[in-house]
């Protein structure tokens, strides 16, 4: 169980003393799961709940008392992945699990998330129906919470609502005793999404139907009035008989209301590119904004005050995390904390009903991930625990933001993690492109980068075109550019780091997972002269075989996504063949290691086998590391999975690109 420490003042936390360099943590230290995560405080401020345990078998839910009672430890179970825990009220918890199931309805094995209601004393638990979602806690009624649930609405004989049966949304008061104990509070009209006010009343609704967005309000309980509507623009992408539609407009959603109920906040793209925050003024029935926008990134992860349902701020990621609060009290605390922790991402993550006790999360900078308890009445802050307490702060490698320019003039950046105690000069470098590819890396403590840096390597994570969160134009810039401009971005990052003197030109290796694994194989076959060794994790090696797999999975639901990114593999066979690594194994010139989990549902293990067969046919040496029962996603990996990955990474890199030049 994570160890909770004593109180210190903000002033003392801000200070620091020089310490001797700590011993290098072991592979087991880095493979251990976070020993404190999903931390939140109960509504009455008397208890903290979090997930603890450094392995799947040790995972538990810990309920820690702030008023002197003994801690309660609830077994998290080792047959599912315990993903998150939070308070439903002062006596009940909501725990989210991920598990792998055979879904007969779709004929596939899939990963599903399930929510359980757990008594905080561990005395009982039951599974919340997958069709229900939390609407809000309700402190006024300690025996229940509010949930949304789909219902069938019988309108037969009704002229106004339509003569038929349609699916609608219902607001229910869910008893904590068992799943079936739910009382109806409100039934909405079919097709609408609803927004609650501070009294948990549905007062705003919206819909996008037949290419039209409609916003309705009932703020004074006088009946529903349509206050805004617009015709949306449909963009259609066709791939054979398949198509995907995207509706765009000034307003297509509503996240929630402010504390006064005057404004409704939503996101919309400026010039159809980057998402920004706008608001709808219900007094004037006009759109205002953008009220928050970025010149680099999409903005729009709203922060909600659970006590009032109010939108109080927004959090987004540029090179670093950015937070802007609309509430002055929260804004003041955020500003003060950022002053104390200038090199870290600071988040106000949980608070009690009186807003006296507040959980603070600190990540990045010279810490892995730390949690504090702020008492606003006394002004003191308690250090609770570090997420990775096997890795002391003095062993955390520093992370720098490095900007570079692609060969076609596109401005890019990435995260450079430097090995502790070494000058940023002529270093052995591991390039680490992310998966997705429509994903991104974030500033902070990245376990894979930190492990490699602890072994003496500089690690660079390039945010190549196609990365998520930097606007729609940045995404579409990558369409049709697998193995082309996207790969050029990775190569240009290597050249920049070499030319700036950070990396030695003959000591660069390329390691990636998923799409990053494809990028590693593309590096091995398209630009082998850049790299001393290649490590491809869960890689796509044969695009044609991969597309056959995707076409057969879930009825080909993701085929249009792949077609946008890759192109038409059915007709553009020559172009696709050029960027398909298994068809170009003859070009491999450097040591290659393939690493793949045998229980990967995203990129099947067959992809590694195809590349191995191609290497055999080309007479090229390679290694294939099959992680038994290993999944695709890192959050599903066991400690044994991660230990096997890290052990082979260290061995292979030490052999083919040792951290000390030779």
XYZ file of C-alpha atoms in Angstrom:
662
model
C 0.000 0.000 0.000
C 1.232 3.498 -0.779
C 2.671 5.233 2.261
C 1.008 8.497 3.291
C 3.333 11.065 4.816
C 2.930 14.036 7.138
C 2.070 17.679 6.677
C 4.427 20.292 5.298
C 3.696 23.870 4.324
C 3.620 25.186 0.791
C 6.696 27.261 1.530
C 8.659 24.202 2.589
C 7.536 22.230 -0.435
C 8.758 24.973 -2.699
C 12.244 24.742 -1.272
C 14.730 21.940 -1.798
C 18.179 20.734 -0.903
C 20.819 19.145 -3.058
C 21.037 15.384 -2.719
C 23.570 12.821 -3.819
C 22.736 11.003 -7.023
C 20.595 7.979 -6.239
C 21.438 4.463 -7.420
C 19.997 3.609 -10.821
C 16.607 1.915 -10.307
C 16.351 -1.676 -11.491
C 14.242 -3.104 -14.286
C 11.803 -4.343 -11.643
C 11.548 -0.811 -10.249
C 10.524 0.561 -13.629
C 8.243 -2.396 -14.419
C 6.228 -1.986 -11.205
C 2.770 -0.497 -11.577
C 1.942 2.905 -10.130
C 1.513 2.412 -6.385
C -0.892 5.341 -6.107
C -3.348 6.416 -8.775
C -6.943 7.558 -9.269
C -6.835 9.613 -6.069
C -9.962 11.433 -4.885
C -11.476 12.772 -1.675
C -14.901 11.923 -0.315
C -17.626 14.602 -0.503
C -17.495 15.136 3.278
C -13.694 15.487 3.152
C -13.077 12.708 5.678
C -11.562 9.971 3.492
C -9.330 9.527 0.453
C -9.628 6.648 -1.985
C -6.939 5.472 -4.405
C -5.667 2.425 -6.263
C -2.523 0.812 -4.858
C -0.389 -2.230 -5.595
C 2.679 -2.690 -7.787
C 1.411 -5.778 -9.628
C -1.935 -7.049 -10.895
C -2.163 -9.549 -8.026
C -1.489 -6.818 -5.463
C -3.945 -4.268 -6.854
C -6.328 -2.985 -4.241
C -8.647 -0.091 -3.502
C -7.471 1.769 -0.416
C -9.840 3.953 1.606
C -7.692 6.133 3.873
C -9.254 8.024 6.764
C -8.304 11.629 7.549
C -10.113 11.516 10.905
C -8.214 8.710 12.619
C -10.046 5.552 11.531
C -8.112 2.530 10.265
C -7.553 2.280 6.480
C -9.846 -0.023 4.538
C -8.185 -2.198 1.877
C -10.462 -3.790 -0.726
C -9.034 -6.507 -2.986
C -9.019 -5.182 -6.547
C -9.154 -8.641 -8.132
C -6.520 -9.990 -10.509
C -8.708 -11.302 -13.352
C -9.583 -7.809 -14.599
C -7.681 -4.550 -14.987
C -8.671 -2.059 -12.287
C -8.633 1.210 -14.227
C -10.192 3.897 -11.994
C -12.009 4.517 -8.731
C -13.968 7.504 -7.422
C -16.572 8.424 -4.826
C -20.263 8.029 -5.643
C -21.111 9.480 -2.221
C -19.564 9.368 1.251
C -20.132 5.619 1.633
C -20.023 4.175 -1.885
C -17.410 3.986 -4.609
C -17.505 3.651 -8.377
C -14.781 1.349 -9.712
C -14.079 0.907 -13.437
C -12.573 -2.314 -14.720
C -11.333 -3.354 -18.148
C -11.669 -6.981 -19.089
C -11.324 -9.083 -22.207
C -14.449 -10.877 -23.346
C -15.714 -13.027 -26.198
C -18.634 -11.078 -27.643
C -20.907 -13.550 -29.407
C -23.016 -10.715 -30.823
C -20.105 -9.461 -32.953
C -18.073 -12.660 -33.116
C -14.955 -10.967 -31.728
C -12.803 -10.864 -28.625
C -12.877 -7.335 -27.279
C -11.752 -5.226 -24.340
C -14.727 -3.779 -22.471
C -15.014 -1.372 -19.550
C -17.438 -2.168 -16.732
C -18.431 -0.104 -13.701
C -19.097 -1.487 -10.236
C -20.678 0.141 -7.198
C -18.620 -0.852 -4.158
C -19.424 -0.149 -0.528
C -16.494 1.810 0.936
C -16.177 -0.666 3.793
C -15.863 -3.493 1.275
C -19.017 -5.225 2.489
C -20.726 -5.546 -0.900
C -20.505 -4.665 -4.576
C -22.586 -4.999 -7.729
C -22.173 -4.197 -11.394
C -23.830 -1.110 -12.833
C -25.659 -1.832 -16.081
C -23.534 -1.048 -19.123
C -26.426 1.059 -20.426
C -26.264 3.430 -17.454
C -23.875 6.351 -17.079
C -23.326 8.654 -14.119
C -25.161 11.974 -14.411
C -24.030 13.352 -11.038
C -23.663 12.653 -7.371
C -26.576 13.869 -5.296
C -25.477 14.820 -1.803
C -29.059 15.707 -0.887
C -29.958 12.024 -1.154
C -27.216 9.860 0.416
C -28.888 6.636 -0.697
C -28.710 7.233 -4.445
C -26.939 8.823 -7.391
C -28.295 10.158 -10.675
C -27.730 8.168 -13.858
C -28.672 8.484 -17.525
C -30.353 5.458 -19.038
C -31.862 4.877 -22.503
C -35.591 4.196 -22.515
C -38.231 3.422 -25.116
C -40.844 6.161 -25.274
C -44.316 5.169 -26.436
C -45.787 8.070 -28.423
C -48.571 6.121 -30.090
C -51.655 8.309 -30.281
C -49.637 11.496 -29.671
C -49.769 14.093 -32.411
C -47.105 16.384 -30.891
C -44.441 13.771 -30.088
C -44.910 11.607 -33.152
C -47.037 8.521 -33.501
C -44.696 5.653 -32.647
C -42.119 4.192 -30.255
C -38.697 5.843 -30.165
C -35.539 5.611 -28.110
C -35.103 8.466 -25.643
C -32.951 9.279 -22.640
C -34.118 9.051 -19.058
C -32.720 10.486 -15.841
C -33.037 8.005 -12.973
C -32.276 8.014 -9.269
C -30.128 4.913 -8.851
C -30.241 3.341 -5.398
C -26.938 2.091 -3.997
C -28.531 -1.118 -2.771
C -28.605 -2.880 -6.153
C -28.657 -2.202 -9.871
C -32.371 -2.723 -10.412
C -33.401 -0.222 -7.745
C -33.823 2.863 -9.923
C -36.594 5.474 -9.833
C -37.460 7.581 -12.847
C -36.861 11.305 -12.448
C -37.260 12.573 -16.005
C -37.869 11.209 -19.492
C -36.657 13.361 -22.346
C -37.768 13.427 -25.929
C -36.037 11.105 -28.331
C -32.931 12.315 -30.109
C -31.922 14.919 -27.515
C -28.937 15.163 -25.176
C -29.654 16.946 -21.902
C -27.650 19.261 -19.627
C -28.326 19.556 -15.886
C -28.254 22.701 -13.755
C -27.019 23.019 -10.165
C -30.239 21.438 -8.877
C -29.733 18.432 -11.159
C -32.657 19.494 -13.351
C -32.528 19.066 -17.150
C -32.736 22.674 -18.362
C -30.936 22.573 -21.736
C -31.120 20.055 -24.548
C -29.590 19.768 -28.006
C -29.680 17.516 -31.035
C -28.052 17.082 -34.422
C -30.631 15.516 -36.686
C -30.812 15.458 -40.482
C -27.980 17.948 -40.796
C -29.431 20.521 -38.399
C -28.244 21.462 -34.926
C -30.919 22.623 -32.498
C -30.465 24.055 -29.000
C -33.440 24.280 -26.645
C -33.712 25.822 -23.177
C -36.123 25.607 -20.241
C -34.221 27.698 -17.733
C -37.274 29.218 -16.006
C -39.459 26.092 -16.007
C -41.892 27.666 -18.464
C -41.429 25.068 -21.192
C -38.921 24.235 -23.893
C -38.008 26.989 -26.360
C -35.694 26.576 -29.319
C -33.051 29.269 -28.812
C -30.608 28.430 -31.605
C -30.377 26.339 -34.734
C -28.104 26.079 -37.750
C -27.720 23.908 -40.806
C -24.567 21.823 -40.607
C -22.145 20.992 -43.393
C -21.558 17.334 -44.146
C -18.184 16.084 -45.296
C -18.362 12.589 -46.708
C -15.430 10.265 -47.279
C -16.148 7.324 -49.571
C -14.157 4.135 -49.870
C -15.865 1.717 -52.207
C -19.292 0.986 -50.771
C -18.279 2.365 -47.380
C -18.485 5.948 -46.273
C -17.931 8.073 -43.184
C -19.681 11.359 -42.518
C -18.532 14.344 -40.493
C -20.883 17.192 -39.634
C -19.353 20.609 -39.075
C -20.769 23.926 -37.975
C -20.350 26.736 -35.500
C -22.085 24.691 -32.800
C -22.499 20.918 -32.713
C -22.399 20.160 -28.970
C -22.796 21.646 -25.483
C -20.569 20.519 -22.611
C -22.400 22.260 -19.767
C -23.446 25.508 -18.107
C -21.543 27.977 -15.981
C -22.446 28.453 -12.300
C -25.000 31.186 -13.094
C -26.741 29.287 -15.868
C -26.298 32.215 -18.244
C -23.610 30.617 -20.411
C -23.302 27.232 -22.034
C -19.770 26.144 -23.010
C -18.850 24.162 -26.097
C -15.964 23.575 -28.481
C -15.845 24.465 -32.145
C -13.101 24.596 -34.717
C -11.774 27.995 -35.766
C -11.513 28.096 -39.564
C -12.279 24.360 -39.442
C -8.858 23.718 -37.913
C -8.053 23.978 -34.199
C -10.746 23.471 -31.589
C -11.390 26.428 -29.272
C -13.807 27.182 -26.433
C -16.950 29.177 -27.180
C -19.990 29.941 -25.098
C -23.666 30.462 -25.795
C -25.312 33.360 -23.967
C -28.830 32.292 -22.992
C -29.818 35.898 -22.256
C -29.032 37.138 -25.764
C -29.267 33.772 -27.571
C -25.928 34.484 -29.249
C -22.608 32.677 -29.570
C -19.629 34.415 -27.964
C -15.991 33.691 -28.515
C -13.687 32.062 -28.865
C -13.165 32.668 -25.161
C -10.143 30.335 -24.938
C -7.987 29.308 -27.885
C -4.432 28.280 -28.682
C -2.144 29.037 -31.610
C -0.740 25.502 -31.386
C -3.248 23.011 -30.022
C -6.879 22.037 -29.705
C -8.566 23.376 -26.562
C -11.533 21.731 -24.966
C -11.103 19.318 -22.033
C -13.599 20.998 -19.712
C -13.284 21.006 -15.920
C -16.569 20.553 -14.061
C -17.415 21.334 -10.430
C -19.284 18.243 -9.265
C -21.092 20.279 -6.592
C -22.939 22.478 -9.100
C -22.555 20.707 -12.463
C -20.914 23.968 -13.578
C -18.129 24.231 -16.134
C -15.408 26.105 -14.243
C -12.418 25.831 -16.550
C -10.627 24.049 -19.342
C -7.437 21.987 -19.559
C -5.461 21.279 -22.715
C -1.988 20.280 -23.878
C 0.364 22.396 -25.956
C 4.041 21.565 -25.447
C 3.135 21.643 -21.735
C -0.192 21.320 -19.970
C -2.247 24.512 -19.890
C -5.116 25.253 -17.520
C -7.480 28.209 -17.506
C -10.154 28.529 -14.843
C -13.246 30.718 -15.220
C -13.739 30.570 -11.450
C -11.523 33.078 -9.604
C -10.943 30.881 -6.536
C -9.756 27.923 -8.577
C -7.705 30.222 -10.793
C -5.909 31.669 -7.765
C -4.997 28.247 -6.398
C -3.815 27.053 -9.809
C -1.613 30.121 -10.245
C -0.051 29.731 -6.811
C 0.672 26.036 -7.310
C 2.212 26.605 -10.734
C 4.498 29.130 -9.076
C 5.634 26.527 -6.547
C 6.060 23.789 -9.181
C 7.148 25.687 -12.322
C 8.579 22.642 -14.120
C 5.605 20.350 -13.490
C 2.060 19.873 -14.686
C -0.237 20.890 -11.824
C -3.838 19.712 -11.558
C -6.522 20.397 -8.976
C -7.981 16.924 -9.264
C -10.557 16.462 -6.462
C -12.240 18.497 -3.713
C -14.809 18.070 -0.973
C -18.217 19.686 -0.673
C -16.942 22.587 1.450
C -13.930 23.103 -0.828
C -11.707 22.905 2.205
C -9.703 19.786 1.400
C -8.309 19.518 -2.114
C -6.285 16.791 -3.857
C -3.411 18.178 -5.946
C -1.615 16.146 -8.615
C 1.946 17.088 -9.625
C 3.555 15.416 -12.642
C 6.666 16.000 -14.694
C 9.608 18.163 -13.833
C 11.753 16.483 -11.222
C 9.067 14.025 -10.080
C 7.296 11.026 -11.554
C 3.800 11.719 -10.232
C 3.046 13.001 -6.735
C -0.154 13.651 -4.824
C -0.756 16.261 -2.143
C -3.627 17.188 0.144
C -4.212 20.928 0.460
C -6.105 22.199 3.505
C -7.394 25.628 2.452
C -8.387 26.498 6.006
C -4.899 26.055 7.494
C -2.958 26.778 4.297
C -0.940 23.586 4.748
C -0.330 20.887 2.170
C 0.377 17.229 2.943
C 2.522 15.089 0.692
C 0.471 11.919 0.320
C 2.686 9.685 -1.815
C 4.441 9.323 -5.127
C 2.900 7.153 -7.804
C 6.217 5.430 -8.522
C 7.840 5.396 -5.108
C 10.530 2.956 -6.305
C 11.894 5.747 -8.486
C 13.072 8.640 -6.277
C 12.863 12.187 -7.575
C 16.627 12.400 -7.956
C 16.478 9.494 -10.426
C 13.869 11.164 -12.642
C 15.406 12.249 -15.944
C 14.800 15.789 -17.131
C 12.575 16.432 -20.159
C 13.162 19.276 -22.608
C 10.996 20.555 -25.446
C 12.881 20.685 -28.746
C 11.560 22.431 -31.854
C 12.659 21.456 -35.350
C 11.620 22.053 -38.936
C 10.557 19.378 -41.388
C 12.086 19.385 -44.861
C 8.919 20.932 -46.329
C 8.952 23.764 -43.782
C 6.376 22.409 -41.289
C 7.228 23.487 -37.731
C 7.353 20.499 -35.346
C 8.493 19.716 -31.824
C 9.171 16.763 -29.574
C 10.177 15.732 -26.061
C 13.851 15.063 -25.315
C 14.489 12.993 -22.192
C 18.143 13.220 -21.151
C 20.109 10.583 -19.239
C 20.815 11.798 -15.677
C 24.307 13.050 -15.029
C 25.349 13.299 -18.684
C 25.976 16.355 -20.804
C 23.579 16.781 -23.735
C 26.388 16.253 -26.233
C 27.152 13.366 -28.632
C 24.740 11.073 -26.781
C 23.453 7.694 -27.893
C 19.895 8.367 -29.012
C 16.730 6.285 -29.067
C 14.019 7.718 -31.292
C 10.588 6.846 -29.862
C 7.703 7.758 -32.214
C 4.276 7.239 -30.651
C 1.512 4.882 -31.731
C -1.857 5.773 -33.133
C -0.836 7.406 -35.344
C -3.661 9.788 -34.406
C -2.349 10.138 -30.857
C 0.364 12.197 -29.208
C 2.905 12.239 -26.401
C 2.669 14.568 -23.408
C 5.125 16.456 -21.264
C 5.813 14.647 -18.028
C 6.978 11.295 -16.737
C 6.882 8.746 -19.567
C 7.853 5.310 -18.126
C 9.406 3.951 -21.332
C 11.450 7.099 -21.948
C 12.528 7.274 -18.312
C 13.654 3.652 -18.324
C 15.765 4.149 -21.453
C 17.231 7.408 -20.097
C 18.196 5.640 -16.864
C 20.250 3.260 -19.008
C 22.258 6.113 -20.490
C 20.281 7.023 -23.622
C 18.789 10.280 -24.781
C 15.206 9.628 -25.907
C 13.294 11.748 -28.393
C 9.524 11.579 -28.943
C 8.669 13.516 -32.137
C 5.165 14.901 -32.614
C 5.063 14.171 -36.328
C 2.262 15.314 -38.643
C -0.886 13.338 -37.993
C -0.432 13.581 -34.220
C -3.646 14.288 -32.331
C -4.465 17.564 -30.618
C -2.868 20.128 -32.941
C -5.803 20.906 -35.187
C -7.599 19.216 -38.045
C -5.165 20.506 -40.670
C -2.302 18.789 -38.867
C -4.240 15.517 -38.978
C -5.195 15.714 -42.652
C -1.629 16.692 -43.512
C -0.766 13.058 -42.731
C -3.487 11.448 -44.819
C -1.850 9.270 -47.446
C 1.573 9.894 -45.896
C 2.384 6.623 -44.124
C 6.016 5.890 -44.912
C 6.285 9.218 -46.675
C 6.013 12.673 -45.060
C 5.168 11.154 -41.665
C 8.354 9.104 -41.808
C 10.304 12.088 -43.129
C 9.337 13.958 -39.957
C 10.992 11.249 -37.857
C 14.099 11.347 -40.049
C 14.219 15.163 -39.886
C 14.096 14.988 -36.094
C 17.120 12.667 -36.138
C 19.028 15.044 -38.406
C 18.171 18.030 -36.214
C 19.418 16.343 -33.043
C 22.611 15.270 -34.785
C 23.241 18.702 -36.326
C 22.607 20.439 -33.000
C 25.191 18.189 -31.346
C 22.864 16.380 -28.944
C 23.158 12.988 -30.634
C 26.067 11.194 -32.250
C 25.236 10.430 -35.888
C 26.444 6.821 -35.646
C 24.662 6.046 -32.362
C 20.956 6.408 -33.197
C 18.446 3.582 -32.729
C 14.726 3.610 -33.533
C 12.125 2.026 -31.226
C 8.370 2.298 -31.440
C 5.156 0.461 -30.570
C 2.047 -0.009 -32.727
C 2.226 2.727 -35.385
C 5.579 3.550 -33.803
C 6.535 -0.077 -34.507
C 5.590 0.453 -38.143
C 7.693 3.637 -38.159
C 10.618 1.597 -36.804
C 10.310 -0.944 -39.615
C 9.871 1.869 -42.146
C 13.090 3.362 -40.829
C 14.804 0.001 -41.249
C 13.631 -0.409 -44.859
C 13.358 3.177 -46.166
C 16.204 5.017 -44.398
C 18.465 2.292 -42.960
C 21.518 4.559 -43.160
C 20.182 6.673 -40.264
C 20.050 3.938 -37.653
C 22.427 1.695 -35.800
C 19.638 -0.651 -34.660
C 15.870 -1.054 -34.901
C 13.345 -2.267 -32.315
C 9.812 -2.697 -33.673
C 7.113 -3.289 -31.063
C 3.679 -4.618 -32.123
C 4.377 -3.330 -35.642
C 2.332 -3.283 -38.821
C 4.727 -4.998 -41.219
C 2.479 -5.940 -44.146
C -0.137 -3.287 -44.894
C -2.104 -5.546 -47.238
C -2.410 -8.301 -44.620
C -3.259 -5.734 -41.950
C -6.041 -4.284 -44.060
C -7.458 -7.756 -44.659
C -7.558 -8.175 -40.874
C -9.291 -4.808 -40.393
C -11.802 -5.520 -43.165
C -12.903 -8.697 -41.421
C -13.014 -7.263 -37.898
C -16.311 -5.735 -36.679
C -17.609 -5.766 -40.229
C -14.826 -3.467 -41.394
C -15.939 -0.591 -39.145
C -12.507 1.069 -39.208
C -11.762 0.625 -42.912
C -12.541 4.232 -43.889
C -10.162 5.505 -41.170
C -7.342 3.391 -42.564
C -8.153 4.389 -46.142
C -7.854 8.085 -45.270
C -4.452 7.596 -43.653
C -2.906 5.031 -45.958
C -4.711 5.339 -49.272
C -6.526 2.762 -51.385
C -4.481 -0.396 -50.870
C -6.719 -2.241 -53.319
C -5.806 -0.133 -56.350
C -2.570 1.589 -55.309
C -0.676 -1.660 -54.915
C 2.637 -0.340 -56.202
C 2.647 2.682 -53.863
C 1.560 0.622 -50.848
C 4.174 -2.027 -51.615
C 6.919 0.622 -51.399
C 5.968 1.502 -47.816
C 5.125 -2.015 -46.613
C 8.209 -3.150 -44.636
C 7.803 -6.903 -45.107
C 7.921 -6.393 -48.873
C 11.201 -4.490 -48.535
C 13.109 -6.681 -46.096
C 16.056 -6.773 -48.524
C 16.763 -3.136 -47.551
C 17.376 -3.880 -43.858
C 21.013 -3.209 -43.005
C 20.996 -2.896 -39.220
C 20.269 -5.258 -36.306
C 16.517 -5.720 -35.930
C 14.451 -6.938 -32.986
C 10.710 -7.595 -33.283
C 8.717 -7.541 -30.023
C 5.063 -8.504 -30.024
C 2.448 -9.766 -27.574
C 0.786 -13.024 -28.573
C -2.639 -11.782 -27.359
C -2.685 -8.536 -29.324
C -6.177 -7.727 -30.628
C -5.212 -4.435 -32.305
C -2.218 -5.476 -34.415
C -2.236 -9.276 -34.556
C 0.904 -11.239 -33.696
C 0.792 -12.503 -37.270
C 2.259 -9.150 -38.360
C 5.507 -9.906 -36.506
C 5.557 -13.406 -37.970
C 5.137 -11.995 -41.493
C 8.156 -9.724 -40.992
C 10.171 -12.611 -39.559
C 9.363 -14.750 -42.599
C 10.365 -11.883 -44.908
C 13.683 -11.497 -43.082
C 14.299 -15.236 -43.375
C 13.563 -15.109 -47.106
C 15.952 -12.172 -47.530
C 18.662 -13.972 -45.542
C 18.747 -11.156 -42.964
C 19.420 -11.703 -39.244
C 16.816 -10.613 -36.695
C 15.328 -11.434 -33.300
C 11.677 -12.142 -32.558
C 10.596 -11.730 -28.933
C 7.112 -13.129 -28.392
C 5.640 -11.812 -25.138
C 3.394 -14.663 -24.067
C -0.223 -13.490 -23.586
C 0.984 -9.918 -24.034
C -1.662 -7.334 -25.055
C -1.347 -4.338 -27.340
C -2.197 -1.566 -24.877
C 0.345 -0.666 -22.207
C -2.353 -0.207 -19.543
C -3.286 -3.879 -19.929
C 0.294 -5.146 -19.632
C 1.216 -7.116 -16.545
C 4.439 -6.536 -14.624
C 5.816 -9.702 -16.250
C 4.969 -8.310 -19.716
C 6.757 -5.039 -19.002
C 9.719 -6.769 -17.363
C 10.193 -8.929 -20.472
C 9.983 -5.862 -22.717
C 12.484 -3.843 -20.650
C 14.896 -6.760 -20.247
C 15.072 -7.282 -24.001
C 15.292 -3.549 -24.722
C 18.248 -3.211 -22.378
C 20.008 -6.315 -23.684
C 19.552 -5.452 -27.348
C 20.553 -1.801 -26.971
C 23.579 -2.590 -24.813
C 24.751 -5.067 -27.453
C 24.157 -2.979 -30.571
C 24.343 0.615 -29.312
C 26.079 0.650 -25.920
C 25.513 3.796 -23.847
C 29.259 4.336 -23.551
C 30.812 4.909 -26.975
C 32.905 2.137 -28.418
